[in-house]
Amino acid sequence: MFLGKTQIIFHTWLWCRENKVKIKRTNLSRQLPHYCTSTHPLQDFYHLKINKWGEKGKMVRSTYERFSKDFVMGGVAAIISKSAAAPIERVKLLLQNQGEMIKRGQLKRPYLGVSDAFKRVFVEEGFIAFWRGNQVNVIRYFPTQAFNFAFKGYFKSIFGYSKERDGYIKWFAGNVASGSAAGATTSLLLYHLDYARTRLGTDAIECRVTGQRQFKGLIDVYRKTLSSDGIAGLYRGFGISIWGITLYRGMYFGIYDTMKPVVLVGPFEGNFLASFLLGWSITTFSGVCAYPFDTLRRRMMLTSGQPNKYCNSIHAFREIVQQEGFLALFRGVTANMLLGMAGAGVLAGYDQLNRISYSHSH
């Protein structure tokens, strides 16, 4: 995705603020040196007065070169981490949605747990089946990063507050609001890929006499869903997913900001293992609290193409709890914890390699 002129202006402004580059107003009648301290980049835009062959020009080029390098290396890390954790995610999806799969005739008998799901997938579908739908996860990374880059700064400029200047409440609310808005906007554009990943990951062949799956691949998911439900079928469960994002972000920021000054002090300050464990613990706890929202949206996804659908998330919640019990909303949560640990471990290793590569390049 290429950035538009407005986005380029905005990110140039952000770079100026961070590096305190001296610039001048575009109005030639006001040629007074000024620093980029405006509170709104689009109301008070400045042109950089930097010689492209000078030292500042090198800094600008270096900034964009570093972003490009991070983007590519992040993509490689995403491919490795998502592919390494794909078997766990496939099992998590099967455990989480098995109630709906049994109800829809896509599964004969339930999985008894994580180990049983691993065993049955291997025996009934083969080793490669653990990576079914993983290509969608890999494809999804690049547009997600591009959209996050475009939206992150924009929503920060709207909702961003300083903890020291505006107080904790405004800072916390701003973080939750900007994170939720950016997440909702990105999700609006890419939710259909998450839908396709879920449909492919839950497409088991255990009970199919012919051994044929419901979907042949990504394109087939789109073709059949659009044919039966239209564009709405690709976005079923979108509303409840936004509530889940908001809850997750709120809990994450609230707990992390509370625990960090208490835990990461003394011998643990700057300690990689301590930072990793704290981040993973908070992410896991927040993920468990928001997990029922994820279950509801994925269960709603599986009704696309079916004659009987949930009217809304409240209807889905009521039906699932009445027929399967409240704990059905937490099926697969253990696999989700393992998934978080696997992904965090790979990405933490990548971060260390990234630091080493930059230390050697400078």
Coordinates of C-alpha atoms in Angstrom, one line a residue:
M1 CA 0.0 0.0 0.0
F2 CA 1.4 3.4 -1.0
L3 CA 0.9 6.4 1.4
G4 CA -1.1 9.3 0.1
K5 CA 0.1 12.9 0.2
T6 CA -1.7 13.7 3.5
Q7 CA -0.2 10.6 5.2
I8 CA 3.3 11.5 3.9
I9 CA 2.8 15.0 5.3
F10 CA 1.7 13.6 8.6
H11 CA 4.5 11.2 9.1
T12 CA 7.1 13.8 8.0
W13 CA 5.6 16.0 10.8
L14 CA 5.9 13.2 13.3
W15 CA 9.6 12.7 12.3
C16 CA 10.3 16.4 12.7
R17 CA 8.9 16.4 16.2
E18 CA 10.9 13.4 17.2
N19 CA 14.2 14.7 15.7
K20 CA 13.6 18.5 16.3
V21 CA 14.6 19.3 12.7
K22 CA 14.7 23.1 12.1
I23 CA 12.1 24.0 9.4
K24 CA 10.4 27.1 7.9
R25 CA 6.9 28.0 7.2
T26 CA 5.7 27.7 3.6
N27 CA 4.5 31.3 3.6
L28 CA 7.5 33.3 2.2
S29 CA 6.5 36.4 4.1
R30 CA 7.2 34.6 7.4
Q31 CA 10.7 33.3 6.9
L32 CA 11.4 32.8 10.6
P33 CA 13.1 29.6 11.8
H34 CA 10.6 27.5 13.7
Y35 CA 10.6 24.1 15.4
C36 CA 7.9 21.6 14.7
T37 CA 5.9 21.9 17.9
S38 CA 2.4 22.3 16.4
T39 CA -0.4 20.3 18.0
H40 CA -2.1 19.5 14.7
P41 CA 0.0 18.7 11.6
L42 CA -2.6 19.3 9.0
Q43 CA -3.5 22.8 10.4
D44 CA 0.0 24.0 10.7
F45 CA 2.0 22.2 7.9
Y46 CA 5.7 23.0 7.3
H47 CA 8.0 22.1 4.4
L48 CA 11.4 20.7 5.4
K49 CA 14.2 23.0 4.4
I50 CA 16.8 20.3 4.1
N51 CA 19.5 19.8 1.5
K52 CA 19.0 16.3 0.2
W53 CA 22.8 15.9 0.0
G54 CA 23.3 17.3 3.5
E55 CA 23.4 15.7 6.9
K56 CA 19.7 16.2 7.5
G57 CA 18.8 14.7 4.2
K58 CA 20.8 11.6 5.1
M59 CA 18.8 11.4 8.3
V60 CA 15.5 11.6 6.4
R61 CA 16.6 8.9 4.0
S62 CA 17.9 6.8 6.9
T63 CA 14.5 7.1 8.7
Y64 CA 12.6 5.7 5.7
E65 CA 15.3 3.1 4.9
R66 CA 15.0 1.9 8.5
F67 CA 11.2 1.7 8.2
S68 CA 11.5 -0.3 5.0
K69 CA 14.0 -2.6 6.7
D70 CA 11.7 -3.0 9.7
F71 CA 8.7 -3.7 7.5
V72 CA 10.5 -6.4 5.6
M73 CA 12.1 -8.0 8.7
G74 CA 8.8 -7.8 10.5
G75 CA 7.2 -9.6 7.6
V76 CA 9.9 -12.4 7.8
A77 CA 9.3 -12.6 11.5
A78 CA 5.5 -12.8 11.0
I79 CA 5.9 -15.6 8.5
I80 CA 8.2 -17.5 10.9
S81 CA 6.2 -16.9 14.0
K82 CA 2.8 -17.6 12.5
S83 CA 4.0 -20.7 10.6
A84 CA 5.6 -22.0 13.8
A85 CA 2.5 -21.5 15.8
A86 CA 0.0 -22.5 13.1
P87 CA -0.6 -26.1 14.4
I88 CA -1.5 -24.6 17.8
E89 CA -3.8 -22.1 16.2
R90 CA -5.6 -24.7 14.1
V91 CA -6.2 -26.8 17.2
K92 CA -7.5 -23.7 19.1
L93 CA -10.0 -23.0 16.3
L94 CA -11.3 -26.5 16.3
L95 CA -11.7 -26.6 20.1
Q96 CA -13.2 -23.2 20.2
N97 CA -15.8 -23.9 17.5
Q98 CA -16.5 -27.6 17.8
G99 CA -19.9 -26.9 19.4
E100 CA -21.0 -25.1 16.2
M101 CA -19.4 -27.7 14.0
I102 CA -21.3 -30.5 15.7
K103 CA -24.5 -28.5 15.5
R104 CA -24.0 -27.9 11.7
G105 CA -23.1 -31.5 11.0
Q106 CA -19.4 -30.8 10.3
L107 CA -18.1 -32.9 13.2
K108 CA -19.4 -36.2 14.6
R109 CA -17.7 -36.3 18.0
P110 CA -16.1 -33.5 20.1
Y111 CA -12.4 -33.1 20.7
L112 CA -11.6 -34.1 24.3
G113 CA -8.8 -31.5 24.7
V114 CA -5.6 -30.1 23.2
S115 CA -3.7 -33.4 23.0
D116 CA -6.8 -35.3 21.6
A117 CA -7.3 -32.6 18.9
F118 CA -3.6 -32.8 17.9
K119 CA -3.8 -36.6 17.7
R120 CA -7.1 -36.6 15.6
V121 CA -6.0 -33.9 13.2
F122 CA -2.8 -35.8 12.5
V123 CA -4.5 -39.2 12.1
E124 CA -7.6 -38.0 10.2
E125 CA -6.3 -35.2 8.1
G126 CA -2.5 -35.6 7.9
F127 CA 0.5 -33.6 9.1
I128 CA 0.1 -30.8 6.5
A129 CA -3.4 -30.1 7.8
F130 CA -2.0 -28.4 10.8
W131 CA -1.1 -25.5 8.5
R132 CA -4.5 -25.3 6.8
G133 CA -5.4 -21.6 6.4
N134 CA -2.0 -20.4 7.6
Q135 CA -1.3 -18.7 4.2
V136 CA -4.2 -16.3 5.0
N137 CA -2.4 -15.3 8.3
V138 CA 0.8 -14.6 6.4
I139 CA -1.1 -12.6 3.7
R140 CA -2.9 -10.6 6.3
Y141 CA 0.3 -9.4 8.0
F142 CA 1.5 -7.0 5.3
P143 CA -1.8 -5.0 4.8
T144 CA -2.3 -5.0 8.5
Q145 CA 1.1 -3.4 9.1
A146 CA 0.5 -0.9 6.3
F147 CA -2.9 0.2 7.7
N148 CA -1.6 0.3 11.2
F149 CA 1.3 2.6 10.1
A150 CA -1.3 4.8 8.3
F151 CA -3.8 4.9 11.2
K152 CA -1.7 4.8 14.3
G153 CA -0.3 8.3 14.2
Y154 CA -3.6 9.8 13.0
F155 CA -5.7 8.4 15.9
K156 CA -2.9 9.3 18.3
S157 CA -3.1 12.9 17.2
I158 CA -6.9 12.9 17.9
F159 CA -7.0 10.9 21.2
G160 CA -3.4 11.1 22.4
Y161 CA -2.7 12.7 25.8
S162 CA 0.3 13.1 28.0
K163 CA 0.3 11.3 31.3
E164 CA 2.3 14.0 32.9
R165 CA 0.4 17.0 31.4
D166 CA -3.2 15.7 31.2
G167 CA -3.2 13.1 34.0
Y168 CA -3.6 9.3 34.1
I169 CA -7.3 9.2 33.3
K170 CA -7.1 11.1 30.1
W171 CA -3.9 9.3 29.0
F172 CA -5.5 5.9 29.7
A173 CA -8.8 6.8 27.9
G174 CA -6.8 8.2 25.0
N175 CA -4.7 5.0 24.7
V176 CA -7.8 2.8 24.7
A177 CA -9.7 5.1 22.3
S178 CA -6.9 5.4 19.8
G179 CA -6.1 1.7 20.0
S180 CA -9.7 0.7 19.6
A181 CA -10.3 3.1 16.7
A182 CA -7.1 2.0 14.9
G183 CA -8.0 -1.7 15.5
A184 CA -11.6 -1.1 14.4
T185 CA -10.6 0.7 11.2
T186 CA -8.0 -2.0 10.3
S187 CA -10.5 -4.7 11.2
L188 CA -13.1 -3.1 9.0
L189 CA -10.7 -3.4 6.0
L190 CA -9.3 -6.8 6.8
Y191 CA -12.0 -8.7 8.7
H192 CA -12.8 -10.8 5.7
L193 CA -9.4 -12.3 5.8
D194 CA -9.9 -13.3 9.5
Y195 CA -13.3 -14.8 8.4
A196 CA -11.6 -16.8 5.7
R197 CA -8.9 -18.0 8.1
T198 CA -11.6 -19.2 10.5
R199 CA -13.6 -21.1 7.9
L200 CA -10.5 -22.8 6.5
G201 CA -9.2 -23.7 10.0
T202 CA -12.5 -25.2 11.1
D203 CA -13.0 -27.2 7.9
A204 CA -12.5 -30.7 9.3
I205 CA -13.1 -33.9 7.2
E206 CA -13.5 -36.3 10.2
C207 CA -17.1 -37.1 9.4
R208 CA -17.2 -36.7 5.6
V209 CA -17.7 -40.0 3.8
T210 CA -16.1 -38.8 0.6
G211 CA -13.2 -37.1 2.4
Q212 CA -13.9 -33.8 0.7
R213 CA -13.7 -30.5 2.5
Q214 CA -16.3 -27.8 2.4
F215 CA -13.8 -25.3 0.9
K216 CA -11.0 -25.9 -1.5
G217 CA -9.0 -22.8 -0.6
L218 CA -9.1 -19.1 0.1
I219 CA -10.8 -18.1 -3.2
D220 CA -13.4 -20.8 -2.7
V221 CA -14.3 -19.4 0.7
Y222 CA -15.0 -16.0 -0.9
R223 CA -16.9 -17.4 -3.8
K224 CA -19.2 -19.6 -1.8
T225 CA -19.8 -17.0 1.0
L226 CA -20.6 -14.2 -1.5
S227 CA -22.9 -16.5 -3.4
S228 CA -24.9 -17.5 -0.3
D229 CA -24.8 -14.4 2.0
G230 CA -23.3 -11.6 0.0
I231 CA -20.7 -9.2 1.5
A232 CA -22.5 -9.4 4.9
G233 CA -21.4 -13.0 5.2
L234 CA -17.7 -12.0 5.2
Y235 CA -18.4 -9.6 8.1
R236 CA -20.6 -11.7 10.4
G237 CA -19.5 -11.1 14.0
F238 CA -17.8 -7.8 13.3
G239 CA -19.7 -5.8 15.9
I240 CA -18.8 -8.1 18.8
S241 CA -15.2 -8.2 17.7
I242 CA -14.9 -4.4 18.2
W243 CA -16.2 -4.8 21.8
G244 CA -13.5 -7.5 22.3
I245 CA -10.8 -5.2 21.0
T246 CA -11.9 -2.4 23.3
L247 CA -11.9 -4.7 26.3
Y248 CA -8.6 -6.2 25.5
R249 CA -6.9 -2.8 24.9
G250 CA -8.4 -1.3 28.1
M251 CA -7.3 -4.2 30.3
Y252 CA -3.8 -4.4 28.7
F253 CA -3.0 -0.7 29.1
G254 CA -4.5 -0.5 32.6
I255 CA -2.7 -3.6 34.0
Y256 CA 0.6 -2.9 32.3
D257 CA 0.7 0.7 33.4
T258 CA 0.0 -0.4 37.0
M259 CA 2.4 -3.4 37.1
K260 CA 5.4 -2.0 35.2
P261 CA 6.6 0.5 37.8
V262 CA 6.1 -2.2 40.5
V263 CA 7.7 -5.2 38.8
L264 CA 10.3 -3.8 36.5
V265 CA 12.5 -2.1 39.1
G266 CA 15.8 -2.8 40.8
P267 CA 17.5 -5.9 39.3
F268 CA 14.6 -6.5 36.9
E269 CA 14.8 -3.0 35.3
G270 CA 15.9 -3.6 31.6
N271 CA 15.9 -7.3 32.1
F272 CA 14.7 -9.1 28.9
L273 CA 13.3 -12.2 30.6
A274 CA 11.4 -10.1 33.2
S275 CA 10.0 -7.8 30.5
F276 CA 9.0 -10.8 28.4
L277 CA 7.2 -12.6 31.3
L278 CA 5.4 -9.5 32.4
G279 CA 4.2 -8.7 28.8
W280 CA 3.2 -12.3 28.2
S281 CA 1.3 -12.6 31.6
I282 CA -0.6 -9.4 30.9
T283 CA -1.4 -10.3 27.3
T284 CA -2.5 -13.8 28.4
F285 CA -4.7 -12.5 31.2
S286 CA -6.3 -9.8 29.0
G287 CA -6.8 -12.4 26.2
V288 CA -8.6 -14.8 28.6
C289 CA -10.9 -12.0 29.7
A290 CA -11.7 -11.1 26.1
Y291 CA -11.8 -14.7 24.9
P292 CA -15.7 -15.1 25.0
F293 CA -16.0 -12.2 22.6
D294 CA -13.6 -14.0 20.2
T295 CA -15.6 -17.2 20.6
L296 CA -18.9 -15.4 19.8
R297 CA -17.6 -13.8 16.7
R298 CA -16.1 -17.0 15.3
R299 CA -19.2 -19.0 16.1
M300 CA -21.2 -16.3 14.2
M301 CA -18.8 -16.6 11.3
L302 CA -19.6 -20.3 10.9
T303 CA -23.3 -19.6 10.3
S304 CA -22.6 -17.9 7.0
G305 CA -23.9 -20.2 4.3
Q306 CA -26.2 -21.9 6.8
P307 CA -30.0 -21.7 6.8
N308 CA -30.2 -20.9 10.6
K309 CA -28.1 -18.0 11.8
Y310 CA -27.8 -16.1 15.0
C311 CA -29.7 -12.8 14.9
N312 CA -26.9 -11.0 16.8
S313 CA -24.2 -11.5 19.4
I314 CA -26.7 -11.5 22.3
H315 CA -28.7 -14.2 20.6
A316 CA -25.5 -16.2 20.0
F317 CA -24.5 -15.8 23.6
R318 CA -27.9 -16.9 24.9
E319 CA -28.1 -19.9 22.6
I320 CA -24.5 -21.1 23.4
V321 CA -24.9 -20.8 27.1
Q322 CA -28.3 -22.5 27.2
Q323 CA -27.3 -25.4 25.0
E324 CA -23.6 -25.9 25.9
G325 CA -23.0 -24.1 29.2
F326 CA -21.1 -20.9 30.0
L327 CA -17.7 -22.7 29.9
A328 CA -18.3 -23.3 26.1
L329 CA -17.3 -19.7 25.6
F330 CA -13.8 -20.6 26.9
R331 CA -13.1 -23.7 24.9
G332 CA -9.6 -23.6 23.4
V333 CA -8.4 -21.0 25.8
T334 CA -5.5 -23.3 26.9
A335 CA -4.3 -23.6 23.3
N336 CA -4.7 -19.8 23.0
M337 CA -2.2 -19.4 25.9
L338 CA 0.2 -21.8 24.2
L339 CA -0.3 -19.8 21.0
G340 CA 0.6 -16.6 22.7
M341 CA 3.7 -18.0 24.3
A342 CA 5.0 -19.5 21.0
G343 CA 4.4 -16.3 19.1
A344 CA 5.9 -14.1 21.8
G345 CA 9.0 -16.4 22.0
V346 CA 9.7 -16.2 18.3
L347 CA 9.1 -12.5 18.1
A348 CA 11.3 -11.9 21.2
G349 CA 14.1 -13.8 19.5
Y350 CA 13.6 -11.7 16.4
D351 CA 13.8 -8.5 18.4
Q352 CA 17.1 -9.6 19.8
L353 CA 18.4 -10.4 16.3
N354 CA 17.1 -7.0 15.1
R355 CA 19.0 -5.2 17.9
I356 CA 22.2 -7.1 16.9
S357 CA 21.8 -6.3 13.3
Y358 CA 21.4 -2.6 14.0
S359 CA 24.3 -2.5 16.4
H360 CA 26.6 -4.0 13.7
S361 CA 25.3 -1.6 11.1
H362 CA 26.1 1.5 13.2

